[in-house]
PDB file of C-alpha atoms and ligand atoms in Angstrom:
ATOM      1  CA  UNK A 131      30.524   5.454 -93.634  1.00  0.00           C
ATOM      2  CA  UNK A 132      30.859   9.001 -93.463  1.00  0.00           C
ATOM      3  CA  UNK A 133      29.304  11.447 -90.789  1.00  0.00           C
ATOM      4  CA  UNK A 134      26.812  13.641 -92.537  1.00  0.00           C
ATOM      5  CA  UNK A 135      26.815  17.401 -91.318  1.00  0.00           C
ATOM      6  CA  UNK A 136      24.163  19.484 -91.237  1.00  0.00           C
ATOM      7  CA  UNK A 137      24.653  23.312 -89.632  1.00  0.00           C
ATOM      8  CA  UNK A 138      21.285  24.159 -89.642  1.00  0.00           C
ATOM      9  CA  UNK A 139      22.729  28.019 -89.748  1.00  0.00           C
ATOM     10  CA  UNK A 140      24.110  26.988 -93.293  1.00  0.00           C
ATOM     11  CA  UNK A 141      20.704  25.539 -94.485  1.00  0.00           C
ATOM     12  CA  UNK A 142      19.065  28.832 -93.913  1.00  0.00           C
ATOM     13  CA  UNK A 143      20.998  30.512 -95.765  1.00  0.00           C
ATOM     14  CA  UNK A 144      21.345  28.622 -98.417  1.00  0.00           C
ATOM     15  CA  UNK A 145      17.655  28.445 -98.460  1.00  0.00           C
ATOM     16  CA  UNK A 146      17.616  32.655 -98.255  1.00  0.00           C
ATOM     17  CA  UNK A 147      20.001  32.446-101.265  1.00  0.00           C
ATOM     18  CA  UNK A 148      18.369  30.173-103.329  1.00  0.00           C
ATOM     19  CA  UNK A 149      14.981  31.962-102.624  1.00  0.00           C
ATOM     20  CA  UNK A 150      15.661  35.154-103.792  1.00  0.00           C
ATOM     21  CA  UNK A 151      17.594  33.134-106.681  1.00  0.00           C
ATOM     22  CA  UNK A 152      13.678  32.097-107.806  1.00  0.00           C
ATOM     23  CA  UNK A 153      11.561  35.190-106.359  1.00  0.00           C
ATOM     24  CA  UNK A 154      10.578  33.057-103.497  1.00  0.00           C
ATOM     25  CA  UNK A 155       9.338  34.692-100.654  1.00  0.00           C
ATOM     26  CA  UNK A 156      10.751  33.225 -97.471  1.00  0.00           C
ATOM     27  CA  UNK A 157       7.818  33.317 -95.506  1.00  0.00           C
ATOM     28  CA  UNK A 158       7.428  31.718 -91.880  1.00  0.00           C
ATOM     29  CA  UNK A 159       5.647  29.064 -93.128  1.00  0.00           C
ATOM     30  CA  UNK A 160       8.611  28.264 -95.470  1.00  0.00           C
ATOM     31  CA  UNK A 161      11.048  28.794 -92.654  1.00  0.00           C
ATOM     32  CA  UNK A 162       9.067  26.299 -90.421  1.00  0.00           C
ATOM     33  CA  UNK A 163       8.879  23.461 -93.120  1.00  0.00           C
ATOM     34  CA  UNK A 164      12.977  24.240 -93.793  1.00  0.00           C
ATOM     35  CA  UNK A 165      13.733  23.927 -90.153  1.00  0.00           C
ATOM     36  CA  UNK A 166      11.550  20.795 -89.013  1.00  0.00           C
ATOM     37  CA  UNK A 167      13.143  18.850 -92.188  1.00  0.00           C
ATOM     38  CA  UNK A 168      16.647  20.156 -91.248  1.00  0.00           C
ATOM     39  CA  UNK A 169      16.090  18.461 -87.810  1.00  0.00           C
ATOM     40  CA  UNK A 170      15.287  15.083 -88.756  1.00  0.00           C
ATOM     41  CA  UNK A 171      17.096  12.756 -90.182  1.00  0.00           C
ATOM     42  CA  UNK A 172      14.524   9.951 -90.773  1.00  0.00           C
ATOM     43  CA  UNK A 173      13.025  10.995 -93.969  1.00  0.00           C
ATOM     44  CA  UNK A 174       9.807  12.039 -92.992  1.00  0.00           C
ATOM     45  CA  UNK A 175       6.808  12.483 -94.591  1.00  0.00           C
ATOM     46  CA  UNK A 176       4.704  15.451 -95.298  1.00  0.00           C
ATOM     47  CA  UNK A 177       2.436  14.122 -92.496  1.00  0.00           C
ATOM     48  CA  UNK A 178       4.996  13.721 -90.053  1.00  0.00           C
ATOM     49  CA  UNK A 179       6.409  17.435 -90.830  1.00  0.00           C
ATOM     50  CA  UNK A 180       3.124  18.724 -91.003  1.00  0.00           C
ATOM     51  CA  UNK A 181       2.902  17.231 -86.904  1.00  0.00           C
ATOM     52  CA  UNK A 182       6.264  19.745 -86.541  1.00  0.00           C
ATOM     53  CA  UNK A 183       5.217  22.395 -87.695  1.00  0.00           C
ATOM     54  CA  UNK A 184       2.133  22.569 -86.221  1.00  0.00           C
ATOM     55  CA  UNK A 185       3.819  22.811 -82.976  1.00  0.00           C
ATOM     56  CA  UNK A 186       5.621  26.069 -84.460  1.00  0.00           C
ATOM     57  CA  UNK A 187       2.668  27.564 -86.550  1.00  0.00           C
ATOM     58  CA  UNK A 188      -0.819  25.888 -85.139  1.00  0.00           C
ATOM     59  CA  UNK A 189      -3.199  27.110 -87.891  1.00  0.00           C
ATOM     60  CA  UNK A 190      -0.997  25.347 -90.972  1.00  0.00           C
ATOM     61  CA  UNK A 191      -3.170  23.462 -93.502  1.00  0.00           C
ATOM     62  CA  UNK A 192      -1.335  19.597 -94.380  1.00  0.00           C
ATOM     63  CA  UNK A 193      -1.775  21.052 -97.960  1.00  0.00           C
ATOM     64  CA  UNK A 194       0.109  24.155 -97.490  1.00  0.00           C
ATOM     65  CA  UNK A 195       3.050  21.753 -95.886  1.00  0.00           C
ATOM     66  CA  UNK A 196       2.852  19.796 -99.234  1.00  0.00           C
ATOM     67  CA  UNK A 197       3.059  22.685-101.413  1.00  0.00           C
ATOM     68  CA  UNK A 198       5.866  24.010 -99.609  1.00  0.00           C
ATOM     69  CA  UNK A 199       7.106  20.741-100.054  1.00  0.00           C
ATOM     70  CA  UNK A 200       6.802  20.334-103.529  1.00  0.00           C
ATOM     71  CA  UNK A 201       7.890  23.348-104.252  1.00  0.00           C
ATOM     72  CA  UNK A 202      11.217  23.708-102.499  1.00  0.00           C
ATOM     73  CA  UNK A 203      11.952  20.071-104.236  1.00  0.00           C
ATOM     74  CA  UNK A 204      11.469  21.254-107.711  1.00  0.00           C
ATOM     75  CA  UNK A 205      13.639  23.969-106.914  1.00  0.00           C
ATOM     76  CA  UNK A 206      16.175  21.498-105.458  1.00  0.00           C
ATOM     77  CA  UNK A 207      16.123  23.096-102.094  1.00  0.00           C
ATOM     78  CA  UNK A 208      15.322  20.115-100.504  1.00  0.00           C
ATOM     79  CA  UNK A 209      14.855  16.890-102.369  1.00  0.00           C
ATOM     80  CA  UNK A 210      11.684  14.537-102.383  1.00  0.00           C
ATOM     81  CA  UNK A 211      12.667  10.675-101.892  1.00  0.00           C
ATOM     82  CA  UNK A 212      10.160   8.491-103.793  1.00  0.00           C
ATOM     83  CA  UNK A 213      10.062   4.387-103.630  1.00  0.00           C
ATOM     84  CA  UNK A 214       7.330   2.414-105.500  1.00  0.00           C
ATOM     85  CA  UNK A 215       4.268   1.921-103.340  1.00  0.00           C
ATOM     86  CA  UNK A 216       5.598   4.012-100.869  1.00  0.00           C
ATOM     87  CA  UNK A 217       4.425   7.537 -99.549  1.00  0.00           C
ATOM     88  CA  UNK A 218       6.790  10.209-100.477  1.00  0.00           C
ATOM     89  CA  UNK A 219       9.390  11.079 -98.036  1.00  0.00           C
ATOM     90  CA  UNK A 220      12.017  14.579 -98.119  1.00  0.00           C
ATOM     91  CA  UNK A 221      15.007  15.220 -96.680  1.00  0.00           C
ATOM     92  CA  UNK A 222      17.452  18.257 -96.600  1.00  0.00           C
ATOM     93  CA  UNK A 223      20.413  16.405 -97.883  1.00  0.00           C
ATOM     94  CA  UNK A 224      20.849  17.220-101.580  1.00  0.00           C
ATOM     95  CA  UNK A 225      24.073  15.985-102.102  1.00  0.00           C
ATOM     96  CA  UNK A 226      24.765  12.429-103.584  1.00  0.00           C
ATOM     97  CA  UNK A 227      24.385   9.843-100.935  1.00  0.00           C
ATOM     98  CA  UNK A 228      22.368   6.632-100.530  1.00  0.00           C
ATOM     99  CA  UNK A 229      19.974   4.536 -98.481  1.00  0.00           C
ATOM    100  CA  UNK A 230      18.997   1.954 -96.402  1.00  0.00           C
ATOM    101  CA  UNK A 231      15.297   1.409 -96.190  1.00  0.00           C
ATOM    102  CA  UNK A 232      13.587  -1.330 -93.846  1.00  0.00           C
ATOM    103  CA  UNK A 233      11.478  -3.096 -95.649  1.00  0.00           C
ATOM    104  CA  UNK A 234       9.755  -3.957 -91.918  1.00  0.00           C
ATOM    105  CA  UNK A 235       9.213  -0.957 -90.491  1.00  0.00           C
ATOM    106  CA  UNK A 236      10.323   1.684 -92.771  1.00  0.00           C
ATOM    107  CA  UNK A 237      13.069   3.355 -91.099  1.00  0.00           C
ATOM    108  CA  UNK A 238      15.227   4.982 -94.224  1.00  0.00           C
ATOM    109  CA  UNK A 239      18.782   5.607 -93.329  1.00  0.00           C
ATOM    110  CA  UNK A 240      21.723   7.554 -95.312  1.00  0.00           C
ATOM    111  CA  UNK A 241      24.808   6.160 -96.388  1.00  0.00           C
ATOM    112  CA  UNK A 242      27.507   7.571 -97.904  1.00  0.00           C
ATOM    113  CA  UNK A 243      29.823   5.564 -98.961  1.00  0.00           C
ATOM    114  CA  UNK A 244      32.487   6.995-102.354  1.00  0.00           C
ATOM    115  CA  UNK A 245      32.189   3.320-104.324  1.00  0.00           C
ATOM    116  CA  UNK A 246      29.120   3.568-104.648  1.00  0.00           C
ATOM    117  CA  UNK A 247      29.295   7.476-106.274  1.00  0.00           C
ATOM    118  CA  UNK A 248      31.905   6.276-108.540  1.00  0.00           C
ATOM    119  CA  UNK A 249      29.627   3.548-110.663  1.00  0.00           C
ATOM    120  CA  UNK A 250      29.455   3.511-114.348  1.00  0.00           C
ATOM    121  CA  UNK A 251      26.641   5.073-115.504  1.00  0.00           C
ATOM    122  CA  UNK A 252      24.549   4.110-118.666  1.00  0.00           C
ATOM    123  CA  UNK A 253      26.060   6.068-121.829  1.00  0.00           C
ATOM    124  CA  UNK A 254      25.796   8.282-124.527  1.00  0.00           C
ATOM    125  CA  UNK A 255      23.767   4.702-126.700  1.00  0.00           C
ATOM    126  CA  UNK A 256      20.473   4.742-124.270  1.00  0.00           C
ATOM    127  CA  UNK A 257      19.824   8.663-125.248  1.00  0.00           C
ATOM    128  CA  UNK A 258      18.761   8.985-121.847  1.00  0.00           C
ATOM    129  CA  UNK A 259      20.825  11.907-120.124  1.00  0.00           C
ATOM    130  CA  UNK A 260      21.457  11.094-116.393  1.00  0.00           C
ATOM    131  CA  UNK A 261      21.283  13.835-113.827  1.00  0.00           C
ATOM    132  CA  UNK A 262      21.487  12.181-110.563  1.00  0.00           C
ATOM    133  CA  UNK A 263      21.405   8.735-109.133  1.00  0.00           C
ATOM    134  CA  UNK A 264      21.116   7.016-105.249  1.00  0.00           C
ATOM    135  CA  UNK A 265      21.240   3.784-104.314  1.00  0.00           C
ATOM    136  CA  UNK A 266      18.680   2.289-102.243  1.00  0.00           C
ATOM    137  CA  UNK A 267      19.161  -1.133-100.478  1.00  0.00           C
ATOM    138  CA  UNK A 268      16.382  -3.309 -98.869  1.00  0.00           C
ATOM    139  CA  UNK A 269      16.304  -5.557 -95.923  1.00  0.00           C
ATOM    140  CA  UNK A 270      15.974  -5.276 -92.170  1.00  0.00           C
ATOM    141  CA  UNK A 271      17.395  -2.705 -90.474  1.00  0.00           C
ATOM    142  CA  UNK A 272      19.621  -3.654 -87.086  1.00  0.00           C
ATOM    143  CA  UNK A 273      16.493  -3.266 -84.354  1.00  0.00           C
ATOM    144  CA  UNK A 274      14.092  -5.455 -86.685  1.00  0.00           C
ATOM    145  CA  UNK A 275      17.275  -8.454 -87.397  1.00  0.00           C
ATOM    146  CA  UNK A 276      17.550  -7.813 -83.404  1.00  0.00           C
ATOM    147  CA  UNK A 277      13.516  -7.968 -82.723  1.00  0.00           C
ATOM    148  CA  UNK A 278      13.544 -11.402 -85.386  1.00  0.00           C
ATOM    149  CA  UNK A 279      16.152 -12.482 -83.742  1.00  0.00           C
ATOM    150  CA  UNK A 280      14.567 -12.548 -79.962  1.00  0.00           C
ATOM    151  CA  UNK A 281      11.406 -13.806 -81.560  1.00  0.00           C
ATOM    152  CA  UNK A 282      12.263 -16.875 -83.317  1.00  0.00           C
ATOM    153  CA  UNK A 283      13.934 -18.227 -79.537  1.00  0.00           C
TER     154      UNK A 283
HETATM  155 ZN1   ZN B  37      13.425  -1.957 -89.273  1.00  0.00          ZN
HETATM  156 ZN1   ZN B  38      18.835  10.490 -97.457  1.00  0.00          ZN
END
């Protein structure tokens, strides 16, 4: 398992870059969102970033968080992370890498691991055209086996 870096220096300006790329203003509200994502690394969602920011910029709406949201995903700032029956979670890591998600208590962790980048990918017959791809595996993470654990003696 690789360590993932993140120099939150080198977010911001690839966020600055990639905003004047699409016209997008990088307002303080943008810059707050950016920067509370950068410093997590649970996945959170727009209600937990919405908590961060508020620290930062008091007065921000939990709608204006989700547009900001939404919008730096569809312009692959940032990406979204979506699960079925699950609230929608972002992170700042856009490069291929994988997950871990606790099917107890939620916690989502990444996982990098080459293998799994290197899989053979449906072809040319499904007329599907694949862009991108992550692996998610379910089960318990290491505190919930632990918590099970002490429970069942
Ligand atoms: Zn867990
Ligand atoms: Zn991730």
């Amino acid at each position: 398992m690789a360590t993932v870096s993140r120099r939150k220096g080198a977010a911001i300006e690839r966020l600055e870059q990639l905003c004047r790329k699409h016209s997008l203003p990088l307002t303080a509200q943008r810059r707050a969102v950016l920067e509370a994502l950068q410093a997590r690394l649970d996945h959170p969602t727009v209600d937990e970033l919405w908590e961060d920011v508020r620290v930062l910029i008091p007065e921000v709406s939990r709608t204006t968080v989700y547009r900001i949201l939404e919008t730096f995903a569809q312009l692959r700032i940032i990406r979204k992370v979506c699960h079925p029956g699950a609230v929608a979670r972002y992170e700042s890591l856009t490069t291929r890498h994988h997950h871990l998600l606790c099917i107890r208590c939620g916690a989502m962790t990444d996982l990098q691991n080459a293998v799994y980048d290197k899989l053979t990918l449906p072809g040319a017959d499904t007329g599907f055209e694949i862009e991108d791809y992550s692996i998610q595996f379910s089960g318990l993470c290491a505190e919930c086996v632990a918590s099970e654990g002490h429970s069942r003696k």
